[in-house]
Amino acid sequence: MPMFQFLFDNAQQLLQQMIVHLGLTATSLAIAVLIGLPLGIFISRKQRFASPVLAATGMLQTIPSIALLGFMIPLFGIGVGPAIIALFLYALLPIVRNTFTGISGVDNAVVDAAKGMGMTAKQILLKVQLPLAMPVILAGIRTATVINVGVATLAAYIGAGGLGEFIFGGIALNNSEMIIAGAVPAALLAIVLDGLLAYFQKADIRKSVKFFSVFVPILLVGFVLQSSGIFVKSGIKAAFSPEFIGRNDGLPGIEKQYGFKIPYLIIAPALVYKAMNEGYVDVIDGYTTDSRIKAYKFKILEDDLKTMPAYFAAPLIRQDALSSYPDLQAVMNLLSGKITDSTILALNYQVDFDQISPKHAATAFLKSTDLYRNSVVDKGLAPIKIGSKIFTEQYILVEIYKQLIEGHLQIPVEAITGLGGTKICFEALINGEIDLYPEYTGTGLEVLLSDKKKPASLAANEKSTLTYLRKNMESSWDITWLEPLGFNNSYALMVNANDPTYKHINNISQLADHILQ
């Protein structure tokens, strides 16, 4: 079976990432206990501080986890450190709250009896209140553990590793085996850790202390050794998006063609630029039409051995949508050849750095090409649903499609933006949840079809590529490609032009020579 074959082929990497995942969870949880337990004790004794402390820790959990991880980069960099800080903040609330609740819930009559026996406040805490409150406290630690196992999957987005690397890589690559290989062990890890803590919740406290005093240090040592080996083989630091490291037209193809290996971290596509701009890495992947290349003064390295194919942008659409709206194809094709590389780069820059909304940028573009029409939609018609991946260019293209269709055909359009990577968008399309979305021919060849027998000449020839894609995708899924928009948003390796080390490196062959020195 493909699933078992994938697990067998990637067993070592899966084990390594499980160690990292467990280490992230255990380290952040240990810090949370060391800080949260005393804090919970403090507010149980000084209850005027209870409301503000619980409110503050509660607010931390309302911050979306991916946003919190993104905030970590300017403050603490990338990798394991900021991930542990973020996970620690998420674990605080259940530990602090349950410690406070457990101690406060001890019967006053029991406390008064202890006082009557001559016990000091410290003795009452250690010998009466904490033992009685321990089941509630451990319940909070169990809750924090399960939360952190789940949130730790997102740590892969800032280069911290863990099982999230498989999950996000699988989503980006339309690879169900990768997703399952990351998701199932993460779920099992949460169940096992919760069961382990449940056992020790009922066991003798001395046995629990002995076990954790041995197990946790061993785990942390393994975690540190595993995490510290990322950049030991080279002084060059790289960060790549999950999709780039798994595609034949991405890192595997480049390393094979140019004959080098480079240590790297896996980071969310939106954060790789920030990581290099902040000076944490030297080499990243990206897209040639991304406005941040110009804004941050990055240098695109020429693919001098022509490893990466062209990525001509074109709408990928369901055939039944074209059948339902006979004029839709002609209207969509009005955009054919209208959006050049420089045009889309300018539009991306306007949205990313001039703070113009995708809607207003799209309106200005359509007016400049005389394609804009006032929108007066017929609300009696079923809407056309347009999806997008998560990056600026896709948001702009969706808004252009929306205004074009509503203006020319009066058909209402529902924009479903931010669907994630290629897999989510494509699955939504073939399942009829959306009618079309912007896609790229290189992605069609390398990810959607994954046809290893395709003619080698296809990659650089726009016309033959589209003919090949249309033929195969219409027969397989009853979807097709409309005419290309006019620009080529290809993959690229890039370096920081402000770094003197890379001043004379202009292509990937020169980078390979630099790495191999």
Short mmCIF file of N, CA and C in Angstrom, two decimals, residues 28-29 31-47 49-61 88-105 130 133 136-145 147:
data_model
loop_
_atom_site.label_atom_id
_atom_site.label_comp_id
_atom_site.label_asym_id
_atom_site.label_seq_id
_atom_site.Cartn_x
_atom_site.Cartn_y
_atom_site.Cartn_z
N SER A 28 8.21 23.21 26.49
CA SER A 28 7.28 24.32 26.74
C SER A 28 6.39 24.02 27.94
N LEU A 29 5.99 22.75 28.08
CA LEU A 29 5.12 22.37 29.20
C LEU A 29 5.88 22.46 30.53
N ILE A 31 8.37 24.45 31.24
CA ILE A 31 8.49 25.88 31.59
C ILE A 31 7.16 26.43 32.10
N ALA A 32 6.08 26.01 31.44
CA ALA A 32 4.75 26.48 31.86
C ALA A 32 4.42 26.02 33.27
N VAL A 33 4.81 24.79 33.61
CA VAL A 33 4.55 24.29 34.97
C VAL A 33 5.40 25.04 35.98
N LEU A 34 6.68 25.27 35.65
CA LEU A 34 7.59 25.97 36.58
C LEU A 34 7.13 27.40 36.86
N ILE A 35 6.48 28.02 35.87
CA ILE A 35 6.00 29.39 36.06
C ILE A 35 4.52 29.42 36.45
N GLY A 36 3.73 28.58 35.80
CA GLY A 36 2.28 28.63 36.03
C GLY A 36 1.86 28.13 37.39
N LEU A 37 2.53 27.09 37.90
CA LEU A 37 2.17 26.56 39.21
C LEU A 37 2.40 27.58 40.32
N PRO A 38 3.59 28.20 40.43
CA PRO A 38 3.77 29.25 41.45
C PRO A 38 2.82 30.44 41.25
N LEU A 39 2.55 30.78 39.98
CA LEU A 39 1.65 31.90 39.72
C LEU A 39 0.24 31.57 40.19
N GLY A 40 -0.20 30.34 39.95
CA GLY A 40 -1.52 29.92 40.42
C GLY A 40 -1.59 29.91 41.94
N ILE A 41 -0.51 29.46 42.60
CA ILE A 41 -0.46 29.49 44.07
C ILE A 41 -0.53 30.92 44.58
N PHE A 42 0.22 31.80 43.92
CA PHE A 42 0.26 33.20 44.34
C PHE A 42 -1.13 33.84 44.29
N ILE A 43 -1.84 33.67 43.17
CA ILE A 43 -3.15 34.34 43.05
C ILE A 43 -4.21 33.67 43.93
N SER A 44 -3.95 32.42 44.35
CA SER A 44 -4.89 31.78 45.28
C SER A 44 -4.75 32.37 46.67
N ARG A 45 -3.56 32.90 46.97
CA ARG A 45 -3.31 33.50 48.28
C ARG A 45 -3.51 35.01 48.27
N LYS A 46 -3.32 35.61 47.10
CA LYS A 46 -3.56 37.06 46.93
C LYS A 46 -4.65 37.22 45.87
N GLN A 47 -5.88 36.99 46.27
CA GLN A 47 -6.95 36.85 45.28
C GLN A 47 -7.32 38.15 44.58
N PHE A 49 -5.33 39.68 42.83
CA PHE A 49 -4.59 39.59 41.56
C PHE A 49 -5.16 38.52 40.62
N ALA A 50 -6.11 37.75 41.13
CA ALA A 50 -6.59 36.60 40.36
C ALA A 50 -7.23 37.02 39.03
N SER A 51 -8.14 38.00 39.08
CA SER A 51 -8.86 38.39 37.85
C SER A 51 -7.93 38.91 36.76
N PRO A 52 -7.02 39.86 37.07
CA PRO A 52 -6.14 40.34 35.99
C PRO A 52 -5.19 39.27 35.46
N VAL A 53 -4.68 38.39 36.33
CA VAL A 53 -3.76 37.34 35.87
C VAL A 53 -4.49 36.35 34.98
N LEU A 54 -5.66 35.89 35.40
CA LEU A 54 -6.43 34.95 34.59
C LEU A 54 -6.89 35.58 33.29
N ALA A 55 -7.23 36.87 33.34
CA ALA A 55 -7.63 37.56 32.11
C ALA A 55 -6.47 37.65 31.14
N ALA A 56 -5.26 37.95 31.65
CA ALA A 56 -4.08 38.09 30.79
C ALA A 56 -3.72 36.75 30.14
N THR A 57 -3.71 35.68 30.94
CA THR A 57 -3.39 34.37 30.37
C THR A 57 -4.48 33.89 29.42
N GLY A 58 -5.72 34.26 29.70
CA GLY A 58 -6.82 33.91 28.81
C GLY A 58 -6.70 34.62 27.48
N MET A 59 -6.27 35.88 27.50
CA MET A 59 -6.11 36.64 26.26
C MET A 59 -5.05 36.01 25.36
N LEU A 60 -4.01 35.44 25.96
CA LEU A 60 -2.96 34.81 25.16
C LEU A 60 -3.52 33.67 24.31
N GLN A 61 -4.52 32.95 24.86
CA GLN A 61 -5.09 31.83 24.12
C GLN A 61 -6.04 32.27 23.02
N PHE A 88 4.70 27.77 25.26
CA PHE A 88 4.64 28.07 26.70
C PHE A 88 3.49 29.03 27.01
N LEU A 89 3.32 30.05 26.20
CA LEU A 89 2.25 31.01 26.43
C LEU A 89 0.87 30.36 26.31
N TYR A 90 0.74 29.42 25.37
CA TYR A 90 -0.53 28.72 25.21
C TYR A 90 -0.82 27.77 26.37
N ALA A 91 0.23 27.23 27.00
CA ALA A 91 0.04 26.26 28.08
C ALA A 91 -0.26 26.91 29.42
N LEU A 92 -0.01 28.20 29.53
CA LEU A 92 -0.14 28.87 30.84
C LEU A 92 -1.55 28.82 31.41
N LEU A 93 -2.55 29.17 30.59
CA LEU A 93 -3.91 29.35 31.11
C LEU A 93 -4.43 28.13 31.86
N PRO A 94 -4.46 26.93 31.27
CA PRO A 94 -5.04 25.80 32.03
C PRO A 94 -4.26 25.46 33.29
N ILE A 95 -2.94 25.68 33.28
CA ILE A 95 -2.15 25.36 34.47
C ILE A 95 -2.41 26.39 35.58
N VAL A 96 -2.36 27.66 35.23
CA VAL A 96 -2.61 28.71 36.23
C VAL A 96 -4.03 28.62 36.76
N ARG A 97 -5.00 28.48 35.86
CA ARG A 97 -6.41 28.45 36.26
C ARG A 97 -6.72 27.24 37.14
N ASN A 98 -6.23 26.07 36.76
CA ASN A 98 -6.53 24.88 37.55
C ASN A 98 -5.81 24.87 38.88
N THR A 99 -4.60 25.43 38.93
CA THR A 99 -3.91 25.55 40.23
C THR A 99 -4.68 26.46 41.16
N PHE A 100 -5.11 27.60 40.62
CA PHE A 100 -5.91 28.55 41.41
C PHE A 100 -7.22 27.91 41.86
N THR A 101 -7.91 27.25 40.94
CA THR A 101 -9.21 26.64 41.25
C THR A 101 -9.06 25.50 42.25
N GLY A 102 -8.01 24.67 42.05
CA GLY A 102 -7.83 23.53 42.95
C GLY A 102 -7.54 23.95 44.37
N ILE A 103 -6.65 24.92 44.55
CA ILE A 103 -6.30 25.37 45.90
C ILE A 103 -7.47 26.12 46.53
N SER A 104 -8.12 26.98 45.74
CA SER A 104 -9.25 27.75 46.27
C SER A 104 -10.42 26.85 46.63
N GLY A 105 -10.49 25.68 45.98
CA GLY A 105 -11.61 24.78 46.23
C GLY A 105 -11.43 23.87 47.43
N LEU A 130 -2.03 21.60 48.49
CA LEU A 130 -1.52 21.07 47.22
C LEU A 130 -1.88 19.59 47.01
N ALA A 133 -5.47 19.50 46.08
CA ALA A 133 -5.74 20.17 44.80
C ALA A 133 -5.06 19.47 43.63
N VAL A 136 -6.95 18.33 40.40
CA VAL A 136 -7.39 19.44 39.55
C VAL A 136 -6.20 20.05 38.82
N ILE A 137 -5.06 20.18 39.51
CA ILE A 137 -3.85 20.74 38.89
C ILE A 137 -3.37 19.85 37.75
N LEU A 138 -3.34 18.54 37.99
CA LEU A 138 -2.91 17.61 36.94
C LEU A 138 -3.88 17.59 35.76
N ALA A 139 -5.15 17.83 36.03
CA ALA A 139 -6.11 17.93 34.93
C ALA A 139 -5.77 19.13 34.04
N GLY A 140 -5.33 20.22 34.66
CA GLY A 140 -4.91 21.38 33.89
C GLY A 140 -3.66 21.11 33.08
N ILE A 141 -2.72 20.37 33.66
CA ILE A 141 -1.50 20.01 32.93
C ILE A 141 -1.83 19.08 31.76
N ARG A 142 -2.76 18.17 31.97
CA ARG A 142 -3.19 17.29 30.87
C ARG A 142 -3.80 18.09 29.73
N THR A 143 -4.64 19.07 30.10
CA THR A 143 -5.25 19.92 29.08
C THR A 143 -4.19 20.69 28.30
N ALA A 144 -3.22 21.26 29.03
CA ALA A 144 -2.14 22.01 28.39
C ALA A 144 -1.31 21.11 27.48
N THR A 145 -1.11 19.86 27.88
CA THR A 145 -0.33 18.93 27.07
C THR A 145 -1.00 18.66 25.74
N ILE A 147 -3.25 20.46 24.22
CA ILE A 147 -3.25 21.70 23.43
C ILE A 147 -1.90 21.88 22.74
#
